[in-house]
Short mmCIF file of C-alpha atoms in Angstrom, two decimals:
data_model
loop_
_atom_site.label_atom_id
_atom_site.label_comp_id
_atom_site.label_asym_id
_atom_site.label_seq_id
_atom_site.Cartn_x
_atom_site.Cartn_y
_atom_site.Cartn_z
CA MET A 1 138.56 89.69 88.75
CA ALA A 2 138.71 90.57 92.44
CA TRP A 3 135.74 88.31 93.12
CA LEU A 4 137.74 85.18 92.19
CA ASN A 5 139.52 83.38 95.01
CA THR A 6 143.28 82.75 94.93
CA ASP A 7 143.06 79.09 93.85
CA ILE A 8 140.84 79.89 90.87
CA LYS A 9 143.12 82.77 89.83
CA SER A 10 146.15 80.46 89.96
CA THR A 11 144.40 77.82 87.88
CA LEU A 12 143.40 80.37 85.23
CA ALA A 13 146.92 81.80 85.13
CA SER A 14 148.41 78.35 84.49
CA LEU A 15 146.20 77.62 81.49
CA PRO A 16 147.71 78.09 78.00
CA PRO A 17 146.29 80.92 75.92
CA PRO A 18 143.44 79.86 73.64
CA SER A 19 144.42 78.93 70.08
CA LEU A 20 142.54 80.50 67.18
CA ASP A 21 144.27 78.44 64.49
CA GLU A 22 141.35 76.05 64.15
CA PHE A 23 139.05 78.84 62.96
CA ASP A 24 138.93 79.92 59.31
CA PHE A 25 138.37 83.65 59.44
CA ASP A 26 138.54 83.87 55.62
CA ALA A 27 135.66 81.47 55.06
CA VAL A 28 132.89 82.61 52.70
CA LEU A 29 129.47 81.23 51.87
CA ASN A 30 129.36 78.72 49.01
CA PRO A 31 126.57 79.78 46.62
CA SER A 32 126.18 76.18 45.44
CA ASP A 33 125.35 74.92 48.94
CA PRO A 34 121.86 73.38 48.49
CA SER A 35 120.80 74.43 51.97
CA LEU A 36 121.08 78.06 50.91
CA SER A 37 118.82 77.65 47.91
CA ALA A 38 116.15 75.53 49.61
CA ASP A 39 112.74 77.17 49.59
CA HIS A 40 111.43 77.25 53.15
CA THR A 41 108.37 79.34 52.34
CA VAL A 42 104.86 77.93 52.32
CA PRO A 43 103.45 77.88 48.76
CA ALA A 44 100.47 80.10 48.03
CA ASP A 45 98.38 77.04 47.18
CA ALA A 46 99.10 75.64 50.64
CA MET A 47 98.02 78.85 52.32
CA SER A 48 94.74 78.76 50.44
CA LEU A 49 94.19 75.09 51.25
CA SER A 50 94.98 75.67 54.93
CA LYS A 51 92.19 78.24 55.06
CA GLU A 52 89.87 75.70 53.45
CA ILE A 53 90.78 73.08 56.08
CA GLU A 54 90.19 75.54 58.89
CA GLY A 55 86.87 76.67 57.44
CA ALA A 56 85.68 73.10 56.94
CA SER A 57 86.76 72.12 60.46
CA GLU A 58 84.92 75.06 61.96
CA ALA A 59 81.80 74.31 59.90
CA GLY A 60 81.84 70.60 60.68
CA ASN A 61 82.21 69.49 57.05
CA LEU A 62 84.16 66.23 57.30
CA THR A 63 84.17 65.56 53.56
CA ALA A 64 85.69 68.95 52.83
CA VAL A 65 88.28 68.47 55.58
CA ARG A 66 89.34 65.14 54.05
CA GLN A 67 89.60 66.58 50.55
CA SER A 68 91.41 69.76 51.55
CA LEU A 69 93.87 67.96 53.82
CA ALA A 70 94.69 65.44 51.08
CA ALA A 71 95.29 68.28 48.62
CA TYR A 72 97.28 70.20 51.21
CA ARG A 73 99.63 67.27 51.75
CA GLN A 74 100.30 67.09 48.05
CA VAL A 75 101.75 70.58 48.35
CA VAL A 76 103.27 70.56 51.85
CA ASP A 77 104.24 67.25 53.40
CA ARG A 78 104.27 68.58 56.96
CA PRO A 79 101.48 67.20 59.15
CA ASP A 80 102.63 69.39 62.02
CA HIS A 81 102.13 72.59 60.07
CA HIS A 82 100.22 75.34 61.85
CA ALA A 83 97.20 75.01 59.54
CA ALA A 84 96.55 71.39 60.49
CA ARG A 85 96.90 72.08 64.21
CA ARG A 86 94.67 75.13 63.97
CA SER A 87 92.02 72.96 62.29
CA LEU A 88 92.11 70.48 65.17
CA LEU A 89 91.67 73.28 67.71
CA LEU A 90 88.70 74.67 65.76
CA ALA A 91 87.08 71.24 65.60
CA ILE A 92 87.49 70.89 69.37
CA GLU A 93 86.10 74.37 70.01
CA HIS A 94 82.98 73.58 67.97
CA GLU A 95 82.69 70.00 69.29
CA HIS A 96 82.86 68.35 65.87
CA HIS A 97 83.67 64.87 67.13
CA GLU A 98 84.04 63.12 63.76
CA ILE A 99 86.48 65.73 62.52
CA VAL A 100 88.53 65.52 65.71
CA ALA A 101 88.66 61.73 65.35
CA TYR A 102 89.67 62.03 61.69
CA LEU A 103 92.43 64.57 62.31
CA LEU A 104 93.82 62.45 65.14
CA SER A 105 93.79 59.41 62.84
CA GLU A 106 95.85 61.51 60.41
CA ASN A 107 98.45 62.02 63.16
CA ILE A 108 97.88 65.74 63.53
CA PRO A 109 100.05 66.65 66.55
CA VAL A 110 98.34 67.53 69.82
CA SER A 111 99.65 70.06 72.33
CA HIS A 112 98.51 71.26 75.74
CA VAL A 113 96.45 73.94 73.98
CA GLU A 114 94.04 71.43 72.46
CA VAL A 115 93.83 69.41 75.68
CA LYS A 116 93.01 72.48 77.79
CA GLN A 117 90.40 73.56 75.27
CA ALA A 118 88.69 70.17 75.49
CA VAL A 119 88.76 70.29 79.30
CA SER A 120 87.32 73.80 79.37
CA ARG A 121 84.40 72.61 77.23
CA GLY A 122 83.93 69.50 79.36
CA ASP A 123 83.51 67.42 76.20
CA ARG A 124 84.02 63.85 77.36
CA ILE A 125 83.91 62.38 73.84
CA ILE A 126 86.75 64.58 72.63
CA LEU A 127 88.70 64.11 75.85
CA LYS A 128 88.39 60.34 75.49
CA LEU A 129 89.65 60.56 71.90
CA LEU A 130 92.62 62.66 72.99
CA PHE A 131 93.53 60.44 75.93
CA GLU A 132 93.20 57.21 73.97
CA HIS A 133 95.00 58.30 70.81
CA ALA A 134 97.20 61.35 71.38
CA TRP A 135 97.84 62.46 74.97
CA ALA A 136 98.37 60.35 78.10
CA ILE A 137 95.85 61.39 80.74
CA ASN A 138 98.50 61.78 83.46
CA LYS A 139 101.02 63.61 81.27
CA ALA A 140 101.87 67.12 82.45
CA LEU A 141 100.57 69.78 80.09
CA SER A 142 103.92 71.57 80.28
CA TRP A 143 106.92 71.93 82.58
CA ASP A 144 104.91 74.20 84.89
CA GLU A 145 101.38 72.95 84.21
CA PRO A 146 100.03 69.79 85.87
CA PRO A 147 98.04 67.11 84.02
CA ALA A 148 94.59 67.82 82.61
CA LEU A 149 92.69 66.75 85.73
CA ALA A 150 93.98 69.90 87.44
CA TYR A 151 91.89 71.99 85.04
CA ALA A 152 88.74 69.94 85.63
CA VAL A 153 88.60 70.17 89.43
CA THR A 154 86.12 73.05 89.52
CA ASP A 155 83.57 70.69 87.92
CA GLU A 156 82.65 67.83 90.26
CA ASP A 157 81.06 65.63 87.57
CA LEU A 158 83.97 66.10 85.18
CA THR A 159 86.42 65.34 87.98
CA ALA A 160 84.58 62.09 88.70
CA TRP A 161 84.77 61.19 85.00
CA PHE A 162 88.53 61.85 84.93
CA LEU A 163 89.01 59.56 87.90
CA THR A 164 87.08 56.73 86.21
CA MET A 165 89.41 57.20 83.22
CA GLY A 166 92.46 56.62 85.42
CA ALA A 167 93.55 60.17 86.23
CA ASP A 168 96.03 60.33 89.12
CA PRO A 169 95.48 63.12 91.71
CA ASN A 170 99.22 63.05 92.48
CA ALA A 171 100.57 63.29 88.91
CA SER A 172 102.93 66.23 88.74
CA CYS A 173 104.61 68.69 86.42
CA MET A 174 108.27 69.59 86.90
CA MET A 175 107.28 72.47 89.18
CA GLY A 176 105.52 70.14 91.62
CA ARG A 177 101.95 71.21 90.89
CA THR A 178 99.41 68.38 90.97
CA PRO A 179 95.67 68.02 90.42
CA LEU A 180 95.33 67.60 94.19
CA SER A 181 97.15 70.83 95.00
CA SER A 182 95.10 72.64 92.34
CA ALA A 183 91.87 71.32 93.85
CA ILE A 184 92.92 72.36 97.34
CA GLN A 185 93.46 75.92 96.12
CA TYR A 186 90.48 76.28 93.76
CA ALA A 187 87.90 73.49 94.09
CA SER A 188 85.11 72.58 96.47
CA PHE A 189 85.68 70.49 99.58
CA ARG A 190 83.71 67.68 97.95
CA VAL A 191 86.15 67.51 95.04
CA VAL A 192 89.13 67.55 97.41
CA GLU A 193 87.62 64.67 99.38
CA MET A 194 86.99 62.82 96.11
CA LEU A 195 90.65 63.10 95.15
CA PHE A 196 91.78 61.85 98.55
CA ASP A 197 89.35 58.93 98.17
CA HIS A 198 91.13 58.10 94.90
CA GLY A 199 94.65 58.01 96.29
CA GLY A 200 95.51 61.65 96.94
CA ASN A 201 98.75 61.83 98.93
CA ILE A 202 98.53 64.00 102.06
CA GLU A 203 102.36 64.02 102.31
CA GLN A 204 102.79 66.40 99.36
CA SER A 205 104.72 69.40 100.65
CA SER A 206 102.66 71.88 98.63
CA LEU A 207 99.18 71.12 99.99
CA LEU A 208 99.09 73.50 102.95
CA HIS A 209 100.68 76.20 100.82
CA ALA A 210 97.92 75.66 98.24
CA ALA A 211 95.25 75.91 100.93
CA ILE A 212 96.75 79.17 102.20
CA GLY A 213 96.46 80.43 98.62
CA ARG A 214 92.65 80.20 98.61
CA GLU A 215 91.02 83.60 98.13
CA ASN A 216 88.05 83.18 100.47
CA GLY A 217 89.26 83.69 104.05
CA ARG A 218 86.74 81.36 105.71
CA GLU A 219 87.34 78.59 103.19
CA ARG A 220 91.09 79.11 103.55
CA GLU A 221 90.98 78.50 107.29
CA GLN A 222 88.65 75.52 106.92
CA MET A 223 90.85 73.91 104.26
CA VAL A 224 94.02 74.39 106.31
CA GLU A 225 92.28 72.87 109.36
CA TYR A 226 91.01 69.97 107.24
CA LEU A 227 94.48 69.19 105.89
CA LEU A 228 96.11 69.45 109.31
CA GLN A 229 93.55 67.02 110.71
CA LYS A 230 94.42 64.61 107.87
CA GLY A 231 98.11 64.81 108.77
CA ALA A 232 99.56 67.26 106.25
CA PRO A 233 103.23 67.97 107.10
CA VAL A 234 103.05 71.28 108.96
CA ASN A 235 106.81 71.90 108.93
CA ALA A 236 107.65 70.80 105.39
CA VAL A 237 109.66 73.29 103.35
CA LEU A 238 107.99 73.61 99.97
CA HIS A 239 109.38 71.05 97.47
CA GLN A 240 112.56 70.48 99.47
CA ASP A 241 112.13 66.75 100.01
CA ASP A 242 109.56 65.59 97.45
CA ARG A 243 110.21 67.81 94.39
CA PRO A 244 113.98 68.49 94.27
CA GLU A 245 113.90 69.88 90.70
CA ALA A 246 111.24 72.42 91.61
CA TYR A 247 113.10 73.28 94.82
CA ARG A 248 116.35 73.98 92.96
CA MET A 249 114.60 76.16 90.39
CA HIS A 250 112.86 78.31 93.02
CA GLU A 251 115.37 78.14 95.87
CA ALA A 252 116.52 81.72 95.32
CA PHE A 253 112.99 83.04 95.89
CA GLY A 254 112.69 81.88 99.49
CA LEU A 255 110.85 78.57 99.66
CA GLY A 256 109.65 77.93 103.17
CA THR A 257 107.13 76.17 105.38
CA PRO A 258 103.40 76.91 105.47
CA LEU A 259 104.20 79.24 108.39
CA HIS A 260 106.51 81.27 106.13
CA PHE A 261 103.81 81.48 103.47
CA ALA A 262 101.11 82.57 105.91
CA ALA A 263 103.49 85.10 107.48
CA ALA A 264 104.31 86.59 104.07
CA LYS A 265 100.57 86.92 103.41
CA GLY A 266 99.87 88.40 106.84
CA TYR A 267 97.23 85.78 107.69
CA GLU A 268 97.25 85.90 111.49
CA ASP A 269 94.37 83.41 111.79
CA ILE A 270 96.31 80.85 109.75
CA LEU A 271 99.47 81.48 111.78
CA ARG A 272 97.54 80.74 114.99
CA LEU A 273 96.16 77.56 113.47
CA LEU A 274 99.56 76.35 112.27
CA VAL A 275 101.25 77.09 115.60
CA ARG A 276 98.48 75.25 117.43
CA HIS A 277 99.25 72.22 115.26
CA GLY A 278 102.97 72.27 115.96
CA ALA A 279 104.47 74.66 113.42
CA LYS A 280 108.07 75.46 114.36
CA LEU A 281 109.05 79.12 114.58
CA ASP A 282 112.79 78.72 113.98
CA ILE A 283 112.84 76.92 110.62
CA LYS A 284 114.63 78.97 107.96
CA ASP A 285 113.47 79.22 104.37
CA SER A 286 115.78 78.65 101.40
CA CYS A 287 117.02 82.25 101.73
CA GLY A 288 117.82 81.86 105.43
CA GLN A 289 114.84 83.71 106.89
CA VAL A 290 112.45 82.59 109.63
CA ALA A 291 108.71 83.25 109.39
CA LEU A 292 108.93 86.36 111.60
CA GLU A 293 111.38 87.95 109.18
CA ARG A 294 109.06 87.21 106.27
CA ALA A 295 106.17 88.95 108.04
CA GLU A 296 108.36 91.94 108.88
CA MET A 297 109.72 92.17 105.35
CA GLU A 298 106.19 92.26 103.91
CA GLY A 299 105.02 94.86 106.43
CA HIS A 300 102.47 92.68 108.24
CA GLU A 301 102.91 94.06 111.75
CA ALA A 302 100.02 92.18 113.41
CA ALA A 303 101.30 88.87 112.08
CA ALA A 304 104.86 89.78 113.06
CA GLN A 305 103.79 90.70 116.61
CA PHE A 306 101.96 87.40 116.99
CA LEU A 307 105.12 85.54 115.98
CA ARG A 308 107.25 87.62 118.36
CA ASP A 309 104.88 86.77 121.19
CA GLN A 310 105.10 83.07 120.32
CA ILE A 311 108.89 83.22 120.26
CA SER A 312 108.88 84.91 123.68
CA LEU A 313 106.60 82.18 125.07
CA MET A 314 108.83 79.48 123.62
CA THR A 315 111.94 81.12 125.07
CA ALA A 316 110.31 81.44 128.50
CA ARG A 317 109.65 77.71 128.59
CA LEU A 318 113.31 76.86 128.03
#
Protein backbone atom coordinates (compact mmCIF):
# COMPACT_ATOMS: atom_id res chain seq x y z
CA MET A 1 0.00 0.00 0.00
CA ALA A 2 2.84 2.37 -0.86
CA TRP A 3 0.37 4.75 -2.49
CA LEU A 4 -1.32 5.51 0.86
CA ASN A 5 -0.03 8.48 2.82
CA THR A 6 1.24 8.13 6.40
CA ASP A 7 -1.92 9.46 8.08
CA ILE A 8 -4.18 7.02 6.24
CA LYS A 9 -1.84 4.12 7.04
CA SER A 10 -1.89 5.05 10.73
CA THR A 11 -5.68 5.25 10.76
CA LEU A 12 -6.02 1.84 9.12
CA ALA A 13 -3.52 0.30 11.52
CA SER A 14 -5.49 1.56 14.53
CA LEU A 15 -8.76 0.00 13.41
CA PRO A 16 -9.82 -3.29 15.05
CA PRO A 17 -9.84 -6.35 12.81
CA PRO A 18 -13.20 -7.04 11.17
CA SER A 19 -15.48 -9.48 13.01
CA LEU A 20 -17.02 -12.36 11.09
CA ASP A 21 -19.18 -13.59 13.98
CA GLU A 22 -22.31 -11.95 12.60
CA PHE A 23 -22.22 -14.11 9.48
CA ASP A 24 -23.73 -17.61 9.44
CA PHE A 25 -21.45 -19.60 7.18
CA ASP A 26 -23.48 -22.78 7.82
CA ALA A 27 -26.73 -21.32 6.52
CA VAL A 28 -28.65 -23.36 3.94
CA LEU A 29 -31.63 -22.62 1.74
CA ASN A 30 -35.03 -23.39 3.26
CA PRO A 31 -37.03 -25.41 0.70
CA SER A 32 -40.29 -24.16 2.23
CA ASP A 33 -39.43 -20.51 1.56
CA PRO A 34 -42.32 -19.36 -0.69
CA SER A 35 -40.06 -17.02 -2.64
CA LEU A 36 -38.15 -20.05 -3.93
CA SER A 37 -41.24 -21.78 -5.24
CA ALA A 38 -42.86 -18.73 -6.84
CA ASP A 39 -43.36 -19.11 -10.56
CA HIS A 40 -41.81 -16.12 -12.30
CA THR A 41 -42.31 -17.44 -15.81
CA VAL A 42 -44.88 -16.02 -18.20
CA PRO A 43 -47.67 -18.56 -18.86
CA ALA A 44 -48.00 -19.92 -22.38
CA ASP A 45 -51.49 -18.43 -22.64
CA ALA A 46 -50.03 -15.00 -21.88
CA MET A 47 -47.41 -15.37 -24.58
CA SER A 48 -50.10 -16.23 -27.11
CA LEU A 49 -52.29 -13.34 -26.00
CA SER A 50 -49.36 -10.91 -26.15
CA LYS A 51 -48.87 -11.82 -29.80
CA GLU A 52 -52.58 -11.20 -30.39
CA ILE A 53 -52.34 -7.74 -28.77
CA GLU A 54 -49.31 -6.86 -30.88
CA GLY A 55 -50.96 -8.08 -34.07
CA ALA A 56 -54.16 -6.18 -33.35
CA SER A 57 -52.22 -3.01 -32.50
CA GLU A 58 -50.24 -3.23 -35.70
CA ALA A 59 -53.39 -3.87 -37.75
CA GLY A 60 -55.37 -1.08 -36.10
CA ASN A 61 -58.08 -3.37 -34.70
CA LEU A 62 -59.19 -1.60 -31.52
CA THR A 63 -61.85 -4.17 -30.62
CA ALA A 64 -59.33 -7.00 -30.77
CA VAL A 65 -56.83 -4.99 -28.72
CA ARG A 66 -59.45 -4.44 -26.00
CA GLN A 67 -60.45 -8.10 -25.90
CA SER A 68 -56.93 -9.49 -25.97
CA LEU A 69 -55.63 -7.06 -23.34
CA ALA A 70 -58.55 -7.90 -21.02
CA ALA A 71 -57.85 -11.61 -21.45
CA TYR A 72 -54.13 -11.04 -21.01
CA ARG A 73 -54.67 -9.30 -17.68
CA GLN A 74 -56.67 -12.24 -16.44
CA VAL A 75 -53.51 -14.30 -16.86
CA VAL A 76 -50.76 -11.79 -16.07
CA ASP A 77 -51.58 -8.79 -13.92
CA ARG A 78 -48.58 -6.77 -15.06
CA PRO A 79 -49.47 -3.74 -17.18
CA ASP A 80 -45.80 -2.94 -17.65
CA HIS A 81 -45.07 -6.28 -19.28
CA HIS A 82 -43.08 -6.15 -22.50
CA ALA A 83 -46.05 -7.26 -24.62
CA ALA A 84 -48.19 -4.27 -23.64
CA ARG A 85 -45.36 -1.79 -24.23
CA ARG A 86 -44.52 -3.38 -27.56
CA SER A 87 -48.16 -2.98 -28.59
CA LEU A 88 -48.06 0.74 -27.80
CA LEU A 89 -44.91 1.18 -29.89
CA LEU A 90 -46.51 -0.65 -32.82
CA ALA A 91 -49.62 1.51 -32.60
CA ILE A 92 -47.43 4.63 -32.66
CA GLU A 93 -45.38 3.34 -35.60
CA HIS A 94 -48.55 2.73 -37.63
CA GLU A 95 -50.27 5.93 -36.41
CA HIS A 96 -53.31 4.16 -34.96
CA HIS A 97 -54.50 7.06 -32.83
CA GLU A 98 -57.47 5.36 -31.16
CA ILE A 99 -55.36 2.42 -30.07
CA VAL A 100 -52.67 4.70 -28.68
CA ALA A 101 -55.33 6.62 -26.75
CA TYR A 102 -56.83 3.37 -25.44
CA LEU A 103 -53.51 1.89 -24.32
CA LEU A 104 -52.60 5.13 -22.55
CA SER A 105 -55.98 5.09 -20.80
CA GLU A 106 -55.09 1.59 -19.61
CA ASN A 107 -51.92 3.01 -18.02
CA ILE A 108 -49.51 1.21 -20.31
CA PRO A 109 -46.12 2.69 -19.31
CA VAL A 110 -44.39 5.06 -21.72
CA SER A 111 -40.62 5.33 -22.15
CA HIS A 112 -38.33 7.53 -24.23
CA VAL A 113 -38.55 4.92 -27.00
CA GLU A 114 -42.22 5.61 -27.69
CA VAL A 115 -41.75 9.38 -27.43
CA LYS A 116 -38.85 9.39 -29.90
CA GLN A 117 -40.83 7.22 -32.30
CA ALA A 118 -43.73 9.68 -32.23
CA VAL A 119 -41.36 12.61 -32.81
CA SER A 120 -39.66 10.86 -35.72
CA ARG A 121 -43.05 10.38 -37.38
CA GLY A 122 -44.07 13.97 -36.66
CA ASP A 123 -47.51 12.76 -35.56
CA ARG A 124 -48.95 15.68 -33.62
CA ILE A 125 -52.05 13.78 -32.50
CA ILE A 126 -50.01 11.04 -30.86
CA LEU A 127 -47.51 13.52 -29.44
CA LYS A 128 -50.36 15.50 -27.89
CA LEU A 129 -51.76 12.32 -26.34
CA LEU A 130 -48.36 11.42 -24.91
CA PHE A 131 -47.67 14.89 -23.53
CA GLU A 132 -51.12 15.29 -22.01
CA HIS A 133 -51.43 11.84 -20.46
CA ALA A 134 -48.08 10.12 -20.06
CA TRP A 135 -44.92 12.20 -20.57
CA ALA A 136 -44.22 15.82 -19.62
CA ILE A 137 -43.13 17.73 -22.71
CA ASN A 138 -40.03 19.19 -21.00
CA LYS A 139 -38.96 15.94 -19.32
CA ALA A 140 -35.55 14.67 -20.41
CA LEU A 141 -35.79 11.46 -22.42
CA SER A 142 -32.95 9.99 -20.37
CA TRP A 143 -29.97 11.07 -18.28
CA ASP A 144 -28.03 11.91 -21.45
CA GLU A 145 -30.88 12.73 -23.83
CA PRO A 146 -32.61 16.13 -23.78
CA PRO A 147 -36.39 16.58 -23.98
CA ALA A 148 -38.34 15.66 -27.09
CA LEU A 149 -38.08 19.09 -28.73
CA ALA A 150 -34.39 18.36 -29.34
CA TYR A 151 -35.39 15.61 -31.77
CA ALA A 152 -37.84 17.83 -33.65
CA VAL A 153 -35.51 20.72 -34.46
CA THR A 154 -34.69 19.54 -37.98
CA ASP A 155 -38.38 20.10 -38.85
CA GLU A 156 -39.31 23.79 -38.68
CA ASP A 157 -43.08 23.23 -38.61
CA LEU A 158 -42.85 20.56 -35.93
CA THR A 159 -40.57 22.79 -33.87
CA ALA A 160 -43.14 25.58 -34.07
CA TRP A 161 -45.83 23.15 -32.91
CA PHE A 162 -43.71 22.06 -29.94
CA LEU A 163 -43.24 25.67 -28.90
CA THR A 164 -47.00 26.32 -29.00
CA MET A 165 -47.39 23.28 -26.73
CA GLY A 166 -45.07 24.82 -24.15
CA ALA A 167 -41.74 23.19 -24.98
CA ASP A 168 -38.77 24.95 -23.35
CA PRO A 169 -35.66 25.45 -25.53
CA ASN A 170 -33.52 25.45 -22.36
CA ALA A 171 -34.86 22.25 -20.74
CA SER A 172 -31.93 19.98 -20.04
CA CYS A 173 -30.90 16.41 -19.37
CA MET A 174 -28.33 15.62 -16.68
CA MET A 175 -25.53 15.91 -19.24
CA GLY A 176 -26.44 19.51 -20.06
CA ARG A 177 -27.81 18.92 -23.56
CA THR A 178 -30.80 21.10 -24.46
CA PRO A 179 -33.09 21.53 -27.46
CA LEU A 180 -31.29 24.81 -28.13
CA SER A 181 -27.84 23.24 -28.19
CA SER A 182 -29.16 20.44 -30.41
CA ALA A 183 -30.62 22.96 -32.83
CA ILE A 184 -27.39 24.93 -32.95
CA GLN A 185 -25.51 21.79 -33.95
CA TYR A 186 -28.04 20.23 -36.35
CA ALA A 187 -30.87 22.58 -37.34
CA SER A 188 -31.35 25.49 -39.71
CA PHE A 189 -30.63 29.07 -38.72
CA ARG A 190 -34.36 29.77 -38.87
CA VAL A 191 -35.07 27.15 -36.22
CA VAL A 192 -32.27 28.48 -34.00
CA GLU A 193 -33.71 31.98 -34.28
CA MET A 194 -37.15 30.59 -33.46
CA LEU A 195 -35.84 29.03 -30.25
CA PHE A 196 -34.15 32.26 -29.21
CA ASP A 197 -37.41 34.09 -29.90
CA HIS A 198 -39.09 31.69 -27.45
CA GLY A 199 -36.70 32.22 -24.57
CA GLY A 200 -33.51 30.45 -25.62
CA ASN A 201 -30.73 31.35 -23.20
CA ILE A 202 -27.54 32.59 -24.88
CA GLU A 203 -25.61 32.11 -21.60
CA GLN A 204 -25.59 28.30 -21.88
CA SER A 205 -21.95 27.23 -21.81
CA SER A 206 -22.46 24.53 -24.45
CA LEU A 207 -23.76 26.66 -27.33
CA LEU A 208 -20.47 27.63 -28.97
CA HIS A 209 -19.22 24.08 -28.53
CA ALA A 210 -22.37 22.84 -30.28
CA ALA A 211 -21.84 25.29 -33.14
CA ILE A 212 -18.24 24.11 -33.55
CA GLY A 213 -19.66 20.60 -33.83
CA ARG A 214 -21.57 21.39 -37.04
CA GLU A 215 -20.37 19.30 -39.98
CA ASN A 216 -20.62 21.92 -42.73
CA GLY A 217 -17.61 24.24 -42.47
CA ARG A 218 -19.32 27.35 -43.83
CA GLU A 219 -22.38 26.88 -41.62
CA ARG A 220 -20.09 26.20 -38.66
CA GLU A 221 -18.33 29.54 -39.04
CA GLN A 222 -21.59 31.40 -39.62
CA MET A 223 -23.21 29.86 -36.54
CA VAL A 224 -20.23 30.65 -34.32
CA GLU A 225 -20.23 34.25 -35.60
CA TYR A 226 -23.99 34.50 -35.02
CA LEU A 227 -23.70 33.28 -31.43
CA LEU A 228 -20.75 35.55 -30.66
CA GLN A 229 -22.71 38.53 -31.97
CA LYS A 230 -25.58 37.55 -29.65
CA GLY A 231 -23.22 37.49 -26.67
CA ALA A 232 -22.43 33.81 -26.16
CA PRO A 233 -19.76 33.43 -23.43
CA VAL A 234 -16.56 32.98 -25.42
CA ASN A 235 -14.43 31.94 -22.43
CA ALA A 236 -16.87 29.64 -20.64
CA VAL A 237 -15.50 26.21 -19.74
CA LEU A 238 -18.07 23.65 -20.83
CA HIS A 239 -20.60 22.93 -18.03
CA GLN A 240 -18.33 24.29 -15.30
CA ASP A 241 -20.67 26.98 -14.02
CA ASP A 242 -24.14 26.08 -15.32
CA ARG A 243 -24.18 22.25 -15.32
CA PRO A 244 -22.07 21.09 -12.34
CA GLU A 245 -23.30 17.48 -12.50
CA ALA A 246 -22.31 17.17 -16.14
CA TYR A 247 -18.98 18.87 -15.42
CA ARG A 248 -18.12 16.43 -12.63
CA MET A 249 -19.01 13.42 -14.78
CA HIS A 250 -16.83 14.54 -17.70
CA GLU A 251 -14.10 16.45 -15.88
CA ALA A 252 -11.52 13.72 -16.47
CA PHE A 253 -11.95 14.01 -20.25
CA GLY A 254 -10.71 17.59 -20.52
CA LEU A 255 -13.65 19.99 -20.60
CA GLY A 256 -12.55 23.35 -21.90
CA THR A 257 -13.56 26.57 -23.60
CA PRO A 258 -14.74 26.86 -27.21
CA LEU A 259 -11.10 27.66 -28.05
CA HIS A 260 -10.03 24.29 -26.64
CA PHE A 261 -12.71 22.53 -28.68
CA ALA A 262 -11.79 24.29 -31.92
CA ALA A 263 -8.09 23.63 -31.27
CA ALA A 264 -8.75 19.92 -30.73
CA LYS A 265 -10.64 19.86 -34.04
CA GLY A 266 -7.95 21.82 -35.87
CA TYR A 267 -10.40 24.49 -37.07
CA GLU A 268 -8.06 27.43 -37.69
CA ASP A 269 -10.85 29.62 -39.08
CA ILE A 270 -12.86 29.17 -35.88
CA LEU A 271 -9.79 29.86 -33.74
CA ARG A 272 -9.27 33.17 -35.57
CA LEU A 273 -12.91 34.07 -35.05
CA LEU A 274 -12.85 33.23 -31.34
CA VAL A 275 -9.61 35.14 -30.73
CA ARG A 276 -11.02 38.15 -32.57
CA HIS A 277 -13.96 38.08 -30.14
CA GLY A 278 -11.79 37.96 -27.03
CA ALA A 279 -11.02 34.28 -26.45
CA LYS A 280 -8.28 33.93 -23.84
CA LEU A 281 -5.28 31.78 -24.73
CA ASP A 282 -4.18 30.89 -21.20
CA ILE A 283 -7.33 29.28 -19.80
CA LYS A 284 -6.74 25.66 -18.79
CA ASP A 285 -9.23 22.88 -19.36
CA SER A 286 -10.30 20.46 -16.62
CA CYS A 287 -7.15 18.40 -17.27
CA GLY A 288 -4.85 21.40 -16.97
CA GLN A 289 -4.13 22.00 -20.66
CA VAL A 290 -4.36 25.24 -22.63
CA ALA A 291 -5.78 25.31 -26.15
CA LEU A 292 -2.31 25.20 -27.76
CA GLU A 293 -1.57 21.92 -26.00
CA ARG A 294 -4.85 20.46 -27.23
CA ALA A 295 -3.98 21.35 -30.83
CA GLU A 296 -0.49 19.87 -30.45
CA MET A 297 -1.81 16.72 -28.83
CA GLU A 298 -4.23 16.13 -31.72
CA GLY A 299 -1.55 16.81 -34.34
CA HIS A 300 -3.10 19.97 -35.82
CA GLU A 301 0.10 21.85 -36.63
CA ALA A 302 -1.49 24.77 -38.52
CA ALA A 303 -3.88 25.44 -35.65
CA ALA A 304 -1.06 25.06 -33.13
CA GLN A 305 1.16 27.51 -35.04
CA PHE A 306 -1.64 30.07 -35.15
CA LEU A 307 -2.02 29.81 -31.37
CA ARG A 308 1.75 30.09 -30.86
CA ASP A 309 1.77 33.26 -32.96
CA GLN A 310 -1.09 34.69 -30.91
CA ILE A 311 0.72 33.89 -27.67
CA SER A 312 3.86 35.61 -29.00
CA LEU A 313 1.83 38.71 -29.92
CA MET A 314 0.21 38.76 -26.49
CA THR A 315 3.59 38.40 -24.77
CA ALA A 316 5.08 41.21 -26.87
CA ARG A 317 2.36 43.58 -25.72
CA LEU A 318 3.16 43.00 -22.04
